[in-house]
PDB file of C-alpha atoms and ligand atoms in Angstrom:
ATOM      1  CA  UNK A 246     101.269  64.578  41.724  1.00  0.00           C
ATOM      2  CA  UNK A 247     101.821  65.136  45.427  1.00  0.00           C
ATOM      3  CA  UNK A 248      98.792  65.610  47.710  1.00  0.00           C
ATOM      4  CA  UNK A 249      99.310  69.034  49.296  1.00  0.00           C
ATOM      5  CA  UNK A 250      95.840  70.034  50.431  1.00  0.00           C
ATOM      6  CA  UNK A 251      93.267  68.542  52.765  1.00  0.00           C
ATOM      7  CA  UNK A 252      89.607  69.539  52.839  1.00  0.00           C
ATOM      8  CA  UNK A 253      87.993  69.294  56.259  1.00  0.00           C
ATOM      9  CA  UNK A 254      84.199  69.740  56.073  1.00  0.00           C
ATOM     10  CA  UNK A 255      83.008  71.131  59.408  1.00  0.00           C
ATOM     11  CA  UNK A 256      79.803  72.910  58.416  1.00  0.00           C
ATOM     12  CA  UNK A 257      77.424  70.334  59.939  1.00  0.00           C
ATOM     13  CA  UNK A 258      75.026  71.329  62.687  1.00  0.00           C
ATOM     14  CA  UNK A 259      76.270  68.675  65.106  1.00  0.00           C
ATOM     15  CA  UNK A 260      72.750  67.677  66.145  1.00  0.00           C
ATOM     16  CA  UNK A 261      74.016  64.443  67.735  1.00  0.00           C
ATOM     17  CA  UNK A 262      75.759  66.658  70.297  1.00  0.00           C
ATOM     18  CA  UNK A 263      72.987  69.076  71.224  1.00  0.00           C
ATOM     19  CA  UNK A 264      72.796  70.896  73.576  1.00  0.00           C
ATOM     20  CA  UNK A 265      76.624  70.912  73.899  1.00  0.00           C
ATOM     21  CA  UNK A 266      77.071  71.898  70.239  1.00  0.00           C
ATOM     22  CA  UNK A 267      74.536  74.746  70.268  1.00  0.00           C
ATOM     23  CA  UNK A 268      77.176  77.517  70.405  1.00  0.00           C
ATOM     24  CA  UNK A 269      80.470  75.600  70.256  1.00  0.00           C
ATOM     25  CA  UNK A 270      81.334  73.622  67.099  1.00  0.00           C
ATOM     26  CA  UNK A 271      81.673  69.939  67.957  1.00  0.00           C
ATOM     27  CA  UNK A 272      85.086  69.922  66.266  1.00  0.00           C
ATOM     28  CA  UNK A 273      86.201  72.229  69.092  1.00  0.00           C
ATOM     29  CA  UNK A 274      85.340  69.714  71.830  1.00  0.00           C
ATOM     30  CA  UNK A 275      88.483  68.574  73.628  1.00  0.00           C
ATOM     31  CA  UNK A 276      90.144  65.189  73.460  1.00  0.00           C
ATOM     32  CA  UNK A 277      92.455  65.498  76.477  1.00  0.00           C
ATOM     33  CA  UNK A 278      94.028  68.955  75.919  1.00  0.00           C
ATOM     34  CA  UNK A 279      93.380  69.605  72.230  1.00  0.00           C
ATOM     35  CA  UNK A 280      90.173  70.071  70.263  1.00  0.00           C
ATOM     36  CA  UNK A 281      89.246  67.353  67.773  1.00  0.00           C
ATOM     37  CA  UNK A 282      90.094  69.735  64.898  1.00  0.00           C
ATOM     38  CA  UNK A 283      93.652  70.198  66.162  1.00  0.00           C
ATOM     39  CA  UNK A 284      94.253  66.443  66.321  1.00  0.00           C
ATOM     40  CA  UNK A 285      93.104  66.264  62.696  1.00  0.00           C
ATOM     41  CA  UNK A 286      95.240  69.203  61.565  1.00  0.00           C
ATOM     42  CA  UNK A 287      98.267  67.703  63.352  1.00  0.00           C
ATOM     43  CA  UNK A 288      97.579  64.420  61.533  1.00  0.00           C
ATOM     44  CA  UNK A 289      97.832  66.401  58.281  1.00  0.00           C
ATOM     45  CA  UNK A 290     101.046  68.179  59.305  1.00  0.00           C
ATOM     46  CA  UNK A 291     102.675  64.891  60.263  1.00  0.00           C
ATOM     47  CA  UNK A 292     102.556  63.805  56.623  1.00  0.00           C
ATOM     48  CA  UNK A 293     103.672  66.983  54.940  1.00  0.00           C
ATOM     49  CA  UNK A 294     100.315  68.526  54.016  1.00  0.00           C
ATOM     50  CA  UNK A 295     100.780  72.221  53.168  1.00  0.00           C
ATOM     51  CA  UNK A 296      97.245  73.551  53.475  1.00  0.00           C
ATOM     52  CA  UNK A 297      94.109  72.599  55.375  1.00  0.00           C
ATOM     53  CA  UNK A 298      90.874  74.006  53.959  1.00  0.00           C
ATOM     54  CA  UNK A 299      87.986  74.062  56.408  1.00  0.00           C
ATOM     55  CA  UNK A 300      84.509  74.105  54.880  1.00  0.00           C
ATOM     56  CA  UNK A 301      82.641  76.069  57.513  1.00  0.00           C
ATOM     57  CA  UNK A 302      79.237  77.630  58.106  1.00  0.00           C
ATOM     58  CA  UNK A 303      77.785  80.263  60.384  1.00  0.00           C
ATOM     59  CA  UNK A 304      78.717  79.785  64.017  1.00  0.00           C
ATOM     60  CA  UNK A 305      81.986  77.972  63.228  1.00  0.00           C
ATOM     61  CA  UNK A 306      84.376  80.909  63.628  1.00  0.00           C
ATOM     62  CA  UNK A 307      86.004  79.368  66.692  1.00  0.00           C
ATOM     63  CA  UNK A 308      87.669  76.846  64.371  1.00  0.00           C
ATOM     64  CA  UNK A 309      89.453  79.471  62.320  1.00  0.00           C
ATOM     65  CA  UNK A 310      90.310  81.465  65.449  1.00  0.00           C
ATOM     66  CA  UNK A 311      91.881  78.402  67.018  1.00  0.00           C
ATOM     67  CA  UNK A 312      94.574  78.239  64.319  1.00  0.00           C
ATOM     68  CA  UNK A 313      95.039  82.006  64.134  1.00  0.00           C
ATOM     69  CA  UNK A 314      97.427  84.055  66.251  1.00  0.00           C
ATOM     70  CA  UNK A 315      96.061  85.433  69.518  1.00  0.00           C
ATOM     71  CA  UNK A 316      98.263  88.425  70.267  1.00  0.00           C
ATOM     72  CA  UNK A 317      96.708  89.286  73.640  1.00  0.00           C
ATOM     73  CA  UNK A 318      97.125  85.737  74.910  1.00  0.00           C
ATOM     74  CA  UNK A 319     100.693  85.570  73.587  1.00  0.00           C
ATOM     75  CA  UNK A 320     101.543  88.859  75.272  1.00  0.00           C
ATOM     76  CA  UNK A 321     100.085  87.659  78.568  1.00  0.00           C
ATOM     77  CA  UNK A 322     101.920  84.300  78.479  1.00  0.00           C
ATOM     78  CA  UNK A 323     105.147  86.098  77.605  1.00  0.00           C
ATOM     79  CA  UNK A 324     104.826  88.686  80.376  1.00  0.00           C
ATOM     80  CA  UNK A 325     104.078  85.972  82.954  1.00  0.00           C
ATOM     81  CA  UNK A 326     107.110  83.962  81.858  1.00  0.00           C
ATOM     82  CA  UNK A 327     105.003  80.935  80.827  1.00  0.00           C
ATOM     83  CA  UNK A 328     107.559  79.914  78.237  1.00  0.00           C
ATOM     84  CA  UNK A 329     106.310  76.368  77.592  1.00  0.00           C
ATOM     85  CA  UNK A 330     102.749  77.480  76.919  1.00  0.00           C
ATOM     86  CA  UNK A 331     103.996  80.400  74.843  1.00  0.00           C
ATOM     87  CA  UNK A 332     105.978  78.005  72.636  1.00  0.00           C
ATOM     88  CA  UNK A 333     103.041  75.605  72.351  1.00  0.00           C
ATOM     89  CA  UNK A 334     100.733  78.414  71.236  1.00  0.00           C
ATOM     90  CA  UNK A 335     103.340  79.707  68.810  1.00  0.00           C
ATOM     91  CA  UNK A 336     103.729  76.307  67.165  1.00  0.00           C
ATOM     92  CA  UNK A 337      99.935  75.974  66.955  1.00  0.00           C
ATOM     93  CA  UNK A 338      99.809  79.244  64.985  1.00  0.00           C
ATOM     94  CA  UNK A 339     102.530  77.995  62.669  1.00  0.00           C
ATOM     95  CA  UNK A 340     101.342  74.412  62.243  1.00  0.00           C
ATOM     96  CA  UNK A 341     100.161  74.713  58.668  1.00  0.00           C
ATOM     97  CA  UNK A 342      98.368  77.161  56.387  1.00  0.00           C
ATOM     98  CA  UNK A 343      94.713  77.049  57.428  1.00  0.00           C
ATOM     99  CA  UNK A 344      92.106  78.585  55.159  1.00  0.00           C
ATOM    100  CA  UNK A 345      88.327  78.442  55.147  1.00  0.00           C
ATOM    101  CA  UNK A 346      85.524  78.476  52.623  1.00  0.00           C
ATOM    102  CA  UNK A 347      81.840  78.728  53.434  1.00  0.00           C
ATOM    103  CA  UNK A 348      79.067  76.291  52.695  1.00  0.00           C
ATOM    104  CA  UNK A 349      76.146  78.690  52.631  1.00  0.00           C
ATOM    105  CA  UNK A 350      73.401  76.066  52.543  1.00  0.00           C
ATOM    106  CA  UNK A 351      73.445  72.648  54.231  1.00  0.00           C
ATOM    107  CA  UNK A 352      73.014  70.638  51.025  1.00  0.00           C
ATOM    108  CA  UNK A 353      75.109  67.623  52.014  1.00  0.00           C
ATOM    109  CA  UNK A 354      78.691  66.355  52.224  1.00  0.00           C
ATOM    110  CA  UNK A 355      79.126  66.274  48.429  1.00  0.00           C
ATOM    111  CA  UNK A 356      78.147  69.915  48.233  1.00  0.00           C
ATOM    112  CA  UNK A 357      80.457  70.787  51.160  1.00  0.00           C
ATOM    113  CA  UNK A 358      83.429  69.235  49.339  1.00  0.00           C
ATOM    114  CA  UNK A 359      82.420  70.996  46.106  1.00  0.00           C
ATOM    115  CA  UNK A 360      82.562  74.337  47.980  1.00  0.00           C
ATOM    116  CA  UNK A 361      86.357  73.831  48.253  1.00  0.00           C
ATOM    117  CA  UNK A 362      86.767  73.515  44.456  1.00  0.00           C
ATOM    118  CA  UNK A 363      88.521  76.859  43.884  1.00  0.00           C
ATOM    119  CA  UNK A 364      90.628  76.539  47.020  1.00  0.00           C
ATOM    120  CA  UNK A 365      91.897  73.119  45.910  1.00  0.00           C
ATOM    121  CA  UNK A 366      92.382  73.901  42.212  1.00  0.00           C
ATOM    122  CA  UNK A 367      93.486  71.339  39.661  1.00  0.00           C
ATOM    123  CA  UNK A 368      95.390  68.856  41.836  1.00  0.00           C
ATOM    124  CA  UNK A 369      94.680  65.706  43.840  1.00  0.00           C
ATOM    125  CA  UNK A 370      93.549  66.389  47.379  1.00  0.00           C
ATOM    126  CA  UNK A 371      92.494  64.612  50.548  1.00  0.00           C
ATOM    127  CA  UNK A 372      89.281  64.856  52.545  1.00  0.00           C
ATOM    128  CA  UNK A 373      88.975  64.124  56.262  1.00  0.00           C
ATOM    129  CA  UNK A 374      85.590  64.040  57.971  1.00  0.00           C
ATOM    130  CA  UNK A 375      85.712  65.577  61.420  1.00  0.00           C
ATOM    131  CA  UNK A 376      83.949  62.792  63.324  1.00  0.00           C
ATOM    132  CA  UNK A 377      86.630  60.198  63.199  1.00  0.00           C
ATOM    133  CA  UNK A 378      90.033  60.085  64.844  1.00  0.00           C
ATOM    134  CA  UNK A 379      92.507  57.287  64.223  1.00  0.00           C
ATOM    135  CA  UNK A 380      95.010  56.452  66.938  1.00  0.00           C
ATOM    136  CA  UNK A 381      97.898  54.988  64.977  1.00  0.00           C
ATOM    137  CA  UNK A 382     101.646  55.029  64.672  1.00  0.00           C
ATOM    138  CA  UNK A 383     101.552  56.244  61.072  1.00  0.00           C
ATOM    139  CA  UNK A 384      99.141  59.165  60.563  1.00  0.00           C
ATOM    140  CA  UNK A 385      95.945  57.783  59.001  1.00  0.00           C
ATOM    141  CA  UNK A 386      95.785  60.261  56.122  1.00  0.00           C
ATOM    142  CA  UNK A 387      99.494  59.633  55.405  1.00  0.00           C
ATOM    143  CA  UNK A 388      98.761  55.892  55.094  1.00  0.00           C
ATOM    144  CA  UNK A 389      95.983  56.643  52.610  1.00  0.00           C
ATOM    145  CA  UNK A 390      98.087  59.092  50.578  1.00  0.00           C
ATOM    146  CA  UNK A 391     100.940  56.527  50.374  1.00  0.00           C
ATOM    147  CA  UNK A 392      98.471  53.859  49.202  1.00  0.00           C
ATOM    148  CA  UNK A 393      97.016  56.188  46.557  1.00  0.00           C
ATOM    149  CA  UNK A 394     100.494  57.090  45.288  1.00  0.00           C
ATOM    150  CA  UNK A 395     101.652  53.467  45.242  1.00  0.00           C
ATOM    151  CA  UNK A 396      98.511  52.108  43.566  1.00  0.00           C
ATOM    152  CA  UNK A 397      98.153  55.026  41.163  1.00  0.00           C
ATOM    153  CA  UNK A 398      94.543  56.106  41.691  1.00  0.00           C
ATOM    154  CA  UNK A 399      92.162  57.501  44.257  1.00  0.00           C
ATOM    155  CA  UNK A 400      91.871  55.876  47.658  1.00  0.00           C
ATOM    156  CA  UNK A 401      89.089  55.678  50.212  1.00  0.00           C
ATOM    157  CA  UNK A 402      89.545  54.471  53.783  1.00  0.00           C
ATOM    158  CA  UNK A 403      87.173  51.676  54.753  1.00  0.00           C
ATOM    159  CA  UNK A 404      86.533  49.282  57.589  1.00  0.00           C
ATOM    160  CA  UNK A 405      84.310  46.261  58.042  1.00  0.00           C
ATOM    161  CA  UNK A 406      81.068  46.978  59.918  1.00  0.00           C
ATOM    162  CA  UNK A 407      78.402  44.599  61.257  1.00  0.00           C
ATOM    163  CA  UNK A 408      75.801  43.635  58.636  1.00  0.00           C
ATOM    164  CA  UNK A 409      73.031  45.537  60.454  1.00  0.00           C
ATOM    165  CA  UNK A 410      75.001  48.840  60.403  1.00  0.00           C
ATOM    166  CA  UNK A 411      75.439  49.300  56.636  1.00  0.00           C
ATOM    167  CA  UNK A 412      72.691  51.931  56.605  1.00  0.00           C
ATOM    168  CA  UNK A 413      74.945  54.309  58.581  1.00  0.00           C
ATOM    169  CA  UNK A 414      77.769  54.419  56.035  1.00  0.00           C
ATOM    170  CA  UNK A 415      78.775  54.585  52.408  1.00  0.00           C
ATOM    171  CA  UNK A 416      79.406  50.967  51.384  1.00  0.00           C
ATOM    172  CA  UNK A 417      81.895  49.895  48.704  1.00  0.00           C
ATOM    173  CA  UNK A 418      81.933  47.008  46.255  1.00  0.00           C
ATOM    174  CA  UNK A 419      85.027  45.810  44.389  1.00  0.00           C
ATOM    175  CA  UNK A 420      87.660  43.225  43.547  1.00  0.00           C
ATOM    176  CA  UNK A 421      90.389  42.323  46.067  1.00  0.00           C
ATOM    177  CA  UNK A 422      93.797  43.314  44.694  1.00  0.00           C
ATOM    178  CA  UNK A 423      95.920  43.004  47.850  1.00  0.00           C
ATOM    179  CA  UNK A 424      95.194  42.175  51.481  1.00  0.00           C
ATOM    180  CA  UNK A 425      92.963  45.007  52.774  1.00  0.00           C
ATOM    181  CA  UNK A 426      92.666  46.651  49.332  1.00  0.00           C
ATOM    182  CA  UNK A 427      89.802  46.460  46.825  1.00  0.00           C
ATOM    183  CA  UNK A 428      89.632  48.020  43.389  1.00  0.00           C
ATOM    184  CA  UNK A 429      86.197  49.593  43.418  1.00  0.00           C
ATOM    185  CA  UNK A 430      83.421  49.299  40.877  1.00  0.00           C
ATOM    186  CA  UNK A 431      80.527  50.683  42.910  1.00  0.00           C
ATOM    187  CA  UNK A 432      79.798  52.763  46.003  1.00  0.00           C
ATOM    188  CA  UNK A 433      76.377  53.089  47.640  1.00  0.00           C
ATOM    189  CA  UNK A 434      75.402  55.607  50.303  1.00  0.00           C
ATOM    190  CA  UNK A 435      73.779  54.108  53.411  1.00  0.00           C
ATOM    191  CA  UNK A 436      72.166  51.012  51.862  1.00  0.00           C
ATOM    192  CA  UNK A 437      69.769  48.885  53.900  1.00  0.00           C
ATOM    193  CA  UNK A 438      71.479  45.663  54.988  1.00  0.00           C
ATOM    194  CA  UNK A 439      69.605  43.665  52.309  1.00  0.00           C
ATOM    195  CA  UNK A 440      70.810  46.015  49.561  1.00  0.00           C
ATOM    196  CA  UNK A 441      74.413  46.394  50.770  1.00  0.00           C
ATOM    197  CA  UNK A 442      76.972  45.015  48.280  1.00  0.00           C
ATOM    198  CA  UNK A 443      79.433  44.324  51.133  1.00  0.00           C
ATOM    199  CA  UNK A 444      80.154  45.241  54.739  1.00  0.00           C
ATOM    200  CA  UNK A 445      83.112  47.476  53.888  1.00  0.00           C
ATOM    201  CA  UNK A 446      82.154  50.957  55.064  1.00  0.00           C
ATOM    202  CA  UNK A 447      83.658  54.331  54.140  1.00  0.00           C
ATOM    203  CA  UNK A 448      85.219  55.752  57.285  1.00  0.00           C
ATOM    204  CA  UNK A 449      85.789  59.399  56.476  1.00  0.00           C
ATOM    205  CA  UNK A 450      89.184  59.724  54.778  1.00  0.00           C
ATOM    206  CA  UNK A 451      89.617  60.076  51.034  1.00  0.00           C
ATOM    207  CA  UNK A 452      92.336  60.883  48.471  1.00  0.00           C
ATOM    208  CA  UNK A 453      90.609  62.184  45.351  1.00  0.00           C
ATOM    209  CA  UNK A 454      91.392  63.605  41.919  1.00  0.00           C
ATOM    210  CA  UNK A 455      90.204  67.139  41.013  1.00  0.00           C
ATOM    211  CA  UNK A 456      87.822  65.625  38.395  1.00  0.00           C
ATOM    212  CA  UNK A 457      85.460  64.855  41.269  1.00  0.00           C
ATOM    213  CA  UNK A 458      84.507  68.562  41.475  1.00  0.00           C
ATOM    214  CA  UNK A 459      82.929  68.586  38.001  1.00  0.00           C
ATOM    215  CA  UNK A 460      80.991  65.442  38.864  1.00  0.00           C
ATOM    216  CA  UNK A 461      79.841  66.947  42.184  1.00  0.00           C
ATOM    217  CA  UNK A 462      78.581  70.001  40.354  1.00  0.00           C
ATOM    218  CA  UNK A 463      76.118  67.773  38.469  1.00  0.00           C
ATOM    219  CA  UNK A 464      75.318  65.320  41.261  1.00  0.00           C
ATOM    220  CA  UNK A 465      71.630  65.391  42.229  1.00  0.00           C
ATOM    221  CA  UNK A 466      70.399  65.065  45.791  1.00  0.00           C
ATOM    222  CA  UNK A 467      70.459  61.424  46.846  1.00  0.00           C
ATOM    223  CA  UNK A 468      70.081  59.602  50.158  1.00  0.00           C
ATOM    224  CA  UNK A 469      68.483  61.840  52.801  1.00  0.00           C
ATOM    225  CA  UNK A 470      67.736  64.495  50.163  1.00  0.00           C
ATOM    226  CA  UNK A 471      71.408  65.582  50.261  1.00  0.00           C
ATOM    227  CA  UNK A 472      74.132  65.828  47.606  1.00  0.00           C
ATOM    228  CA  UNK A 473      76.244  62.822  48.519  1.00  0.00           C
ATOM    229  CA  UNK A 474      80.012  62.534  48.014  1.00  0.00           C
ATOM    230  CA  UNK A 475      79.514  58.756  47.703  1.00  0.00           C
ATOM    231  CA  UNK A 476      77.239  59.229  44.651  1.00  0.00           C
ATOM    232  CA  UNK A 477      79.875  61.384  42.914  1.00  0.00           C
ATOM    233  CA  UNK A 478      82.539  58.767  43.698  1.00  0.00           C
ATOM    234  CA  UNK A 479      80.279  56.049  42.306  1.00  0.00           C
ATOM    235  CA  UNK A 480      80.019  58.038  39.082  1.00  0.00           C
ATOM    236  CA  UNK A 481      83.806  58.544  39.026  1.00  0.00           C
ATOM    237  CA  UNK A 482      84.399  54.793  39.532  1.00  0.00           C
ATOM    238  CA  UNK A 483      81.973  53.930  36.714  1.00  0.00           C
ATOM    239  CA  UNK A 484      83.925  56.080  34.237  1.00  0.00           C
ATOM    240  CA  UNK A 485      87.005  53.824  34.505  1.00  0.00           C
ATOM    241  CA  UNK A 486      89.261  56.843  33.775  1.00  0.00           C
ATOM    242  CA  UNK A 487      91.547  56.103  36.688  1.00  0.00           C
ATOM    243  CA  UNK A 488      91.256  53.311  39.257  1.00  0.00           C
ATOM    244  CA  UNK A 489      89.716  53.822  42.686  1.00  0.00           C
ATOM    245  CA  UNK A 490      90.748  51.722  45.658  1.00  0.00           C
ATOM    246  CA  UNK A 491      89.431  51.133  49.146  1.00  0.00           C
ATOM    247  CA  UNK A 492      92.061  50.702  51.828  1.00  0.00           C
ATOM    248  CA  UNK A 493      91.783  49.319  55.359  1.00  0.00           C
ATOM    249  CA  UNK A 494      94.018  51.554  57.469  1.00  0.00           C
ATOM    250  CA  UNK A 495      96.163  50.527  60.415  1.00  0.00           C
ATOM    251  CA  UNK A 496      95.206  51.933  63.773  1.00  0.00           C
ATOM    252  CA  UNK A 497      92.311  52.260  66.181  1.00  0.00           C
ATOM    253  CA  UNK A 498      89.338  54.051  64.619  1.00  0.00           C
ATOM    254  CA  UNK A 499      87.396  56.181  67.088  1.00  0.00           C
ATOM    255  CA  UNK A 500      84.113  57.984  66.472  1.00  0.00           C
ATOM    256  CA  UNK A 501      84.274  61.353  68.223  1.00  0.00           C
ATOM    257  CA  UNK A 502      81.069  62.571  66.567  1.00  0.00           C
ATOM    258  CA  UNK A 503      78.625  61.671  69.343  1.00  0.00           C
ATOM    259  CA  UNK A 504      78.739  61.971  73.158  1.00  0.00           C
ATOM    260  CA  UNK A 505      79.614  58.392  74.107  1.00  0.00           C
ATOM    261  CA  UNK A 506      82.121  58.102  71.245  1.00  0.00           C
ATOM    262  CA  UNK A 507      83.839  61.323  72.321  1.00  0.00           C
ATOM    263  CA  UNK A 508      84.115  60.034  75.867  1.00  0.00           C
ATOM    264  CA  UNK A 509      85.637  56.736  74.708  1.00  0.00           C
ATOM    265  CA  UNK A 510      87.961  58.558  72.292  1.00  0.00           C
ATOM    266  CA  UNK A 511      89.172  60.802  75.114  1.00  0.00           C
ATOM    267  CA  UNK A 512      89.887  57.724  77.246  1.00  0.00           C
ATOM    268  CA  UNK A 513      91.933  56.088  74.488  1.00  0.00           C
ATOM    269  CA  UNK A 514      93.926  59.284  73.909  1.00  0.00           C
ATOM    270  CA  UNK A 515      94.478  59.850  77.630  1.00  0.00           C
ATOM    271  CA  UNK A 516      95.742  56.282  78.044  1.00  0.00           C
ATOM    272  CA  UNK A 517      98.149  56.844  75.158  1.00  0.00           C
ATOM    273  CA  UNK A 518      99.519  59.948  76.920  1.00  0.00           C
ATOM    274  CA  UNK A 519     102.133  59.310  79.606  1.00  0.00           C
ATOM    275  CA  UNK A 520     101.053  62.473  81.493  1.00  0.00           C
ATOM    276  CA  UNK A 521      97.583  61.078  82.167  1.00  0.00           C
ATOM    277  CA  UNK A 522      97.833  57.313  81.839  1.00  0.00           C
ATOM    278  CA  UNK A 523      98.362  56.393  85.501  1.00  0.00           C
ATOM    279  CA  UNK A 524      95.624  58.706  86.812  1.00  0.00           C
ATOM    280  CA  UNK A 525      93.128  57.500  84.253  1.00  0.00           C
ATOM    281  CA  UNK A 526      93.880  53.840  85.029  1.00  0.00           C
ATOM    282  CA  UNK A 527      93.493  54.591  88.737  1.00  0.00           C
ATOM    283  CA  UNK A 528      90.116  56.260  88.169  1.00  0.00           C
ATOM    284  CA  UNK A 529      88.946  53.370  85.993  1.00  0.00           C
ATOM    285  CA  UNK A 530      89.962  50.901  88.694  1.00  0.00           C
ATOM    286  CA  UNK A 531      88.087  52.886  91.348  1.00  0.00           C
ATOM    287  CA  UNK A 532      84.974  53.056  89.199  1.00  0.00           C
ATOM    288  CA  UNK A 533      85.069  49.327  88.485  1.00  0.00           C
ATOM    289  CA  UNK A 534      85.514  48.477  92.161  1.00  0.00           C
ATOM    290  CA  UNK A 535      82.584  50.710  93.065  1.00  0.00           C
ATOM    291  CA  UNK A 536      80.427  49.113  90.347  1.00  0.00           C
ATOM    292  CA  UNK A 537      81.337  45.611  91.500  1.00  0.00           C
ATOM    293  CA  UNK A 538      80.454  46.421  95.116  1.00  0.00           C
ATOM    294  CA  UNK A 539      77.062  47.910  94.204  1.00  0.00           C
TER     295      UNK A 539
HETATM  296  C1  G1P B 738      79.397  60.382  55.764  1.00  0.00           C
HETATM  297  C2  G1P B 738      79.471  59.757  54.378  1.00  0.00           C
HETATM  298  C3  G1P B 738      79.436  58.231  54.467  1.00  0.00           C
HETATM  299  C4  G1P B 738      80.542  57.751  55.385  1.00  0.00           C
HETATM  300  C5  G1P B 738      80.444  58.439  56.765  1.00  0.00           C
HETATM  301  C6  G1P B 738      81.646  58.083  57.620  1.00  0.00           C
HETATM  302  O1  G1P B 738      78.129  60.127  56.314  1.00  0.00           O
HETATM  303  O2  G1P B 738      78.396  60.233  53.591  1.00  0.00           O
HETATM  304  O3  G1P B 738      79.589  57.670  53.198  1.00  0.00           O
HETATM  305  O4  G1P B 738      80.464  56.355  55.535  1.00  0.00           O
HETATM  306  O5  G1P B 738      80.398  59.865  56.619  1.00  0.00           O
HETATM  307  O6  G1P B 738      81.547  58.654  58.876  1.00  0.00           O
HETATM  308  P1  G1P B 738      77.581  60.918  57.621  1.00  0.00           P
HETATM  309  O7  G1P B 738      78.124  60.177  58.809  1.00  0.00           O
HETATM  310  O8  G1P B 738      78.082  62.318  57.519  1.00  0.00           O
HETATM  311  O9  G1P B 738      76.095  60.826  57.531  1.00  0.00           O
END
């Protein structure tokens, strides 16, 4: 069955970004001229996704507003003859169907995904975590959906991390079936390096079957006292009902979920954009020269 819906959990408090994230959701911080959330939604549109479901919380209204129509702004752009901007804003409104559900209590990522149960219904769906952008020719979530369809199971994006960083990620364990692809038997949330079954870390993109919702409903709080998506996926893998694969995606993975990462992500995106590339290179050169002189 075709993957039509993507769940984007954005209810987190964004503490790594305080004070910047006090009133503005971190998913609204700009990478060049678009907020992180728009890059993610455009990634979804580029592979035929029909609906993006934000899982939000109090103080996150800006996200829904961003994809809504803004009649005053449209009127103003129209009356001033700013045709290009008018068209850009119009296509933003019409990108894709954007809906939102609320996570009323911050009980963890597993709980956030579970909150989208009714909105998703009884069909496979994708999940994208808002911290990570992938600069790639083929949209990252499209790569994962194709892999899931081809392999006939669920698929989880992973990447190798240094041995001392396993405690920051969900870590997978499985049998190699193809280059870059494991069939999974176990997933562990943020294990200490000595307990980690591998160095393959979950990087925030998933293609999952609807059965995961019933498992999430019964999943107890785990690592950090939170209901973990990784624990529900571990349970799903152990049932052997349908295979689960980890997939290393093509492209440059960038963590936009903390200040330095956002800065680096913005640089990568600006360098990939012909409108800014030369200026950015010039500024980098100037900075380097100044550093070398000091
Ligand atoms: C979440 C997941 C974890 C995954 C990570 C990727 O953790 O629980 O399995 O590896 O995202 O960014 P968080 O970073 O929200 O603590």
